[in-house]
mmCIF file of C-alpha atoms in Angstrom:
data_model
loop_
_atom_site.group_PDB
_atom_site.id
_atom_site.type_symbol
_atom_site.label_atom_id
_atom_site.label_comp_id
_atom_site.label_asym_id
_atom_site.label_seq_id
_atom_site.Cartn_x
_atom_site.Cartn_y
_atom_site.Cartn_z
ATOM 1 C CA UNK A 290 -166.381 57.340 123.796
ATOM 2 C CA UNK A 291 -165.685 58.790 127.212
ATOM 3 C CA UNK A 292 -164.701 62.438 127.590
ATOM 4 C CA UNK A 293 -162.246 63.082 130.356
ATOM 5 C CA UNK A 294 -163.070 65.756 132.957
ATOM 6 C CA UNK A 295 -160.239 68.121 131.957
ATOM 7 C CA UNK A 296 -161.293 68.187 128.295
ATOM 8 C CA UNK A 297 -164.933 68.719 129.266
ATOM 9 C CA UNK A 298 -163.949 71.607 131.597
ATOM 10 C CA UNK A 299 -161.772 73.218 128.890
ATOM 11 C CA UNK A 300 -164.573 73.083 126.288
ATOM 12 C CA UNK A 301 -167.090 74.450 128.785
ATOM 13 C CA UNK A 302 -164.803 77.384 129.714
ATOM 14 C CA UNK A 303 -164.099 78.126 126.018
ATOM 15 C CA UNK A 304 -167.828 78.185 125.179
ATOM 16 C CA UNK A 305 -168.583 80.374 128.185
ATOM 17 C CA UNK A 306 -165.834 82.873 127.292
ATOM 18 C CA UNK A 307 -166.880 82.928 123.641
ATOM 19 C CA UNK A 308 -170.496 83.665 124.506
ATOM 20 C CA UNK A 309 -169.497 86.516 126.880
ATOM 21 C CA UNK A 310 -167.022 88.213 124.497
ATOM 22 C CA UNK A 311 -169.291 87.990 121.451
ATOM 23 C CA UNK A 312 -172.152 89.884 123.149
ATOM 24 C CA UNK A 313 -172.748 93.492 122.172
ATOM 25 C CA UNK A 314 -175.701 95.779 122.940
ATOM 26 C CA UNK A 315 -176.458 96.110 119.224
ATOM 27 C CA UNK A 316 -177.111 92.353 119.078
ATOM 28 C CA UNK A 317 -179.230 92.401 122.210
ATOM 29 C CA UNK A 318 -182.942 91.768 122.050
ATOM 30 C CA UNK A 319 -183.258 94.917 124.171
ATOM 31 C CA UNK A 320 -181.561 97.238 121.628
ATOM 32 C CA UNK A 321 -183.802 100.120 120.593
ATOM 33 C CA UNK A 322 -185.301 99.019 117.273
ATOM 34 C CA UNK A 323 -186.709 102.459 116.402
ATOM 35 C CA UNK A 324 -183.385 103.584 114.914
ATOM 36 C CA UNK A 325 -182.196 100.394 113.239
ATOM 37 C CA UNK A 326 -181.751 100.565 109.487
ATOM 38 C CA UNK A 327 -183.407 98.209 107.029
ATOM 39 C CA UNK A 328 -180.106 97.559 105.256
ATOM 40 C CA UNK A 329 -178.341 96.561 108.468
ATOM 41 C CA UNK A 330 -180.736 95.772 111.316
ATOM 42 C CA UNK A 331 -177.780 95.481 113.709
ATOM 43 C CA UNK A 332 -176.749 99.145 113.244
ATOM 44 C CA UNK A 333 -178.470 101.611 115.546
ATOM 45 C CA UNK A 334 -178.783 105.095 114.045
ATOM 46 C CA UNK A 335 -178.898 108.147 116.293
ATOM 47 C CA UNK A 336 -181.732 110.607 115.741
ATOM 48 C CA UNK A 337 -180.902 113.870 113.904
ATOM 49 C CA UNK A 338 -184.441 115.245 113.547
ATOM 50 C CA UNK A 339 -184.753 118.789 114.791
ATOM 51 C CA UNK A 340 -183.271 122.246 114.527
ATOM 52 C CA UNK A 341 -179.508 122.753 114.664
ATOM 53 C CA UNK A 342 -177.646 126.082 114.862
ATOM 54 C CA UNK A 343 -173.945 126.592 114.265
ATOM 55 C CA UNK A 344 -170.997 128.302 112.632
ATOM 56 C CA UNK A 345 -169.179 127.557 109.409
ATOM 57 C CA UNK A 346 -165.982 128.720 107.741
ATOM 58 C CA UNK A 347 -165.307 128.140 104.068
ATOM 59 C CA UNK A 348 -163.098 129.204 101.210
ATOM 60 C CA UNK A 349 -163.755 129.599 97.534
ATOM 61 C CA UNK A 350 -161.327 129.967 94.680
ATOM 62 C CA UNK A 351 -161.396 130.164 90.903
ATOM 63 C CA UNK A 352 -159.084 131.006 88.054
ATOM 64 C CA UNK A 353 -159.424 134.516 86.686
ATOM 65 C CA UNK A 354 -157.302 136.696 84.460
ATOM 66 C CA UNK A 355 -154.700 137.920 85.341
ATOM 67 C CA UNK A 356 -154.608 135.978 88.648
ATOM 68 C CA UNK A 357 -156.737 133.480 90.605
ATOM 69 C CA UNK A 358 -159.383 134.751 93.031
ATOM 70 C CA UNK A 359 -159.409 133.403 96.617
ATOM 71 C CA UNK A 360 -162.035 134.230 99.214
ATOM 72 C CA UNK A 361 -162.572 133.379 102.882
ATOM 73 C CA UNK A 362 -166.023 133.271 104.464
ATOM 74 C CA UNK A 363 -167.521 132.705 107.901
ATOM 75 C CA UNK A 364 -171.120 132.764 109.042
ATOM 76 C CA UNK A 365 -173.847 131.220 111.116
ATOM 77 C CA UNK A 366 -176.351 128.681 109.855
ATOM 78 C CA UNK A 367 -179.536 126.874 110.820
ATOM 79 C CA UNK A 368 -180.404 123.308 109.783
ATOM 80 C CA UNK A 369 -183.988 122.031 109.960
ATOM 81 C CA UNK A 370 -183.853 118.242 109.651
ATOM 82 C CA UNK A 371 -186.330 115.358 109.390
ATOM 83 C CA UNK A 372 -185.219 111.734 109.677
ATOM 84 C CA UNK A 373 -186.744 108.546 108.328
ATOM 85 C CA UNK A 374 -184.617 105.596 109.501
ATOM 86 C CA UNK A 375 -181.120 106.387 108.164
ATOM 87 C CA UNK A 376 -182.169 109.072 105.628
ATOM 88 C CA UNK A 377 -182.217 112.723 106.728
ATOM 89 C CA UNK A 378 -183.641 115.578 104.644
ATOM 90 C CA UNK A 379 -184.296 119.239 105.304
ATOM 91 C CA UNK A 380 -182.794 122.627 104.583
ATOM 92 C CA UNK A 381 -179.802 124.765 105.484
ATOM 93 C CA UNK A 382 -179.855 128.560 105.727
ATOM 94 C CA UNK A 383 -176.635 130.522 106.174
ATOM 95 C CA UNK A 384 -176.783 133.989 107.743
ATOM 96 C CA UNK A 385 -174.411 136.801 108.635
ATOM 97 C CA UNK A 386 -171.723 135.687 106.168
ATOM 98 C CA UNK A 387 -168.546 137.735 106.376
ATOM 99 C CA UNK A 388 -166.130 137.712 103.466
ATOM 100 C CA UNK A 389 -162.473 138.600 103.117
ATOM 101 C CA UNK A 390 -160.041 138.340 100.269
ATOM 102 C CA UNK A 391 -160.146 139.586 96.713
ATOM 103 C CA UNK A 392 -162.502 142.453 95.850
ATOM 104 C CA UNK A 393 -164.145 140.057 93.347
ATOM 105 C CA UNK A 394 -165.416 137.826 96.181
ATOM 106 C CA UNK A 395 -169.208 137.479 96.135
ATOM 107 C CA UNK A 396 -170.747 138.601 99.448
ATOM 108 C CA UNK A 397 -173.755 136.315 98.927
ATOM 109 C CA UNK A 398 -171.829 133.092 98.285
ATOM 110 C CA UNK A 399 -172.927 130.778 101.104
ATOM 111 C CA UNK A 400 -173.760 127.077 101.536
ATOM 112 C CA UNK A 401 -177.555 126.994 101.715
ATOM 113 C CA UNK A 402 -180.389 124.932 100.266
ATOM 114 C CA UNK A 403 -181.813 121.451 100.516
ATOM 115 C CA UNK A 404 -179.850 118.905 102.543
ATOM 116 C CA UNK A 405 -179.832 115.147 102.183
ATOM 117 C CA UNK A 406 -177.802 112.924 104.530
ATOM 118 C CA UNK A 407 -177.331 109.207 105.058
ATOM 119 C CA UNK A 408 -176.689 108.333 108.694
ATOM 120 C CA UNK A 409 -174.698 105.346 109.934
ATOM 121 C CA UNK A 410 -174.383 105.159 113.699
ATOM 122 C CA UNK A 411 -173.086 108.583 114.775
ATOM 123 C CA UNK A 412 -171.696 109.519 111.360
ATOM 124 C CA UNK A 413 -173.267 111.007 108.259
ATOM 125 C CA UNK A 414 -172.525 111.975 104.680
ATOM 126 C CA UNK A 415 -174.572 113.724 102.031
ATOM 127 C CA UNK A 416 -175.111 116.980 100.168
ATOM 128 C CA UNK A 417 -176.003 120.593 100.824
ATOM 129 C CA UNK A 418 -177.701 122.519 98.052
ATOM 130 C CA UNK A 419 -177.182 119.545 95.739
ATOM 131 C CA UNK A 420 -173.621 120.748 94.999
ATOM 132 C CA UNK A 421 -171.550 120.493 98.166
ATOM 133 C CA UNK A 422 -170.602 117.121 99.661
ATOM 134 C CA UNK A 423 -170.268 116.221 103.330
ATOM 135 C CA UNK A 424 -168.190 113.066 103.674
ATOM 136 C CA UNK A 425 -167.095 113.028 107.295
ATOM 137 C CA UNK A 426 -169.974 114.318 109.418
ATOM 138 C CA UNK A 427 -170.122 113.229 113.061
ATOM 139 C CA UNK A 428 -172.730 113.936 115.714
ATOM 140 C CA UNK A 429 -173.859 113.259 119.255
ATOM 141 C CA UNK A 430 -177.261 113.926 120.765
ATOM 142 C CA UNK A 431 -176.391 117.632 121.099
ATOM 143 C CA UNK A 432 -173.528 118.482 118.683
ATOM 144 C CA UNK A 433 -172.444 117.917 115.098
ATOM 145 C CA UNK A 434 -169.386 118.766 113.037
ATOM 146 C CA UNK A 435 -167.792 117.976 109.729
ATOM 147 C CA UNK A 436 -166.389 119.376 106.528
ATOM 148 C CA UNK A 437 -167.817 120.061 103.094
ATOM 149 C CA UNK A 438 -166.404 120.510 99.610
ATOM 150 C CA UNK A 439 -167.469 120.777 96.020
ATOM 151 C CA UNK A 440 -167.322 122.659 92.772
ATOM 152 C CA UNK A 441 -169.990 125.229 91.969
ATOM 153 C CA UNK A 442 -169.576 126.079 88.283
ATOM 154 C CA UNK A 443 -165.871 126.949 88.135
ATOM 155 C CA UNK A 444 -165.589 127.793 91.853
ATOM 156 C CA UNK A 445 -163.942 125.307 94.219
ATOM 157 C CA UNK A 446 -165.383 125.353 97.747
ATOM 158 C CA UNK A 447 -163.985 123.828 100.976
ATOM 159 C CA UNK A 448 -165.206 124.359 104.523
ATOM 160 C CA UNK A 449 -165.852 123.139 108.055
ATOM 161 C CA UNK A 450 -168.860 123.441 110.340
ATOM 162 C CA UNK A 451 -169.923 122.892 113.957
ATOM 163 C CA UNK A 452 -173.457 123.039 115.334
ATOM 164 C CA UNK A 453 -175.529 122.441 118.446
ATOM 165 C CA UNK A 454 -179.048 121.072 118.638
ATOM 166 C CA UNK A 455 -181.551 123.803 119.493
ATOM 167 C CA UNK A 456 -183.461 122.778 122.626
ATOM 168 C CA UNK A 457 -187.202 123.423 122.660
#
């Protein structure tokens, strides 16, 4: 069976275009393997290890008699993180928390404690203090941001945070 020249040229061009458009750096043999995950060896995970410093704002609310209590907080925090592939652990310490709202607002109510994140690419999700969830964290080499929420006893908490990596 003879293949005519036009058909051969069309197939050759199709294969060439397909091979060019299907390339991505993640599939390259030169992709940095240090940050690939075991679950998905094609996904490169950015490093989060280190010290991060930032600001957070959060609210808390709970039902009380005769009316609900609502509080607004803001403060600074420090994260100390260690990463093993796509799992990040460490601790969060909140400082200088300012509170406004009802006189029943607790001045010491701040998101602190052990942190545990799962990283996928430049995004992360996890927990702070075992009670608050981060579902939409994003980060670059130098910055991170996201929101957190949860219920602590009968208190509903919602907040946002932004941080910068502390340079050595």
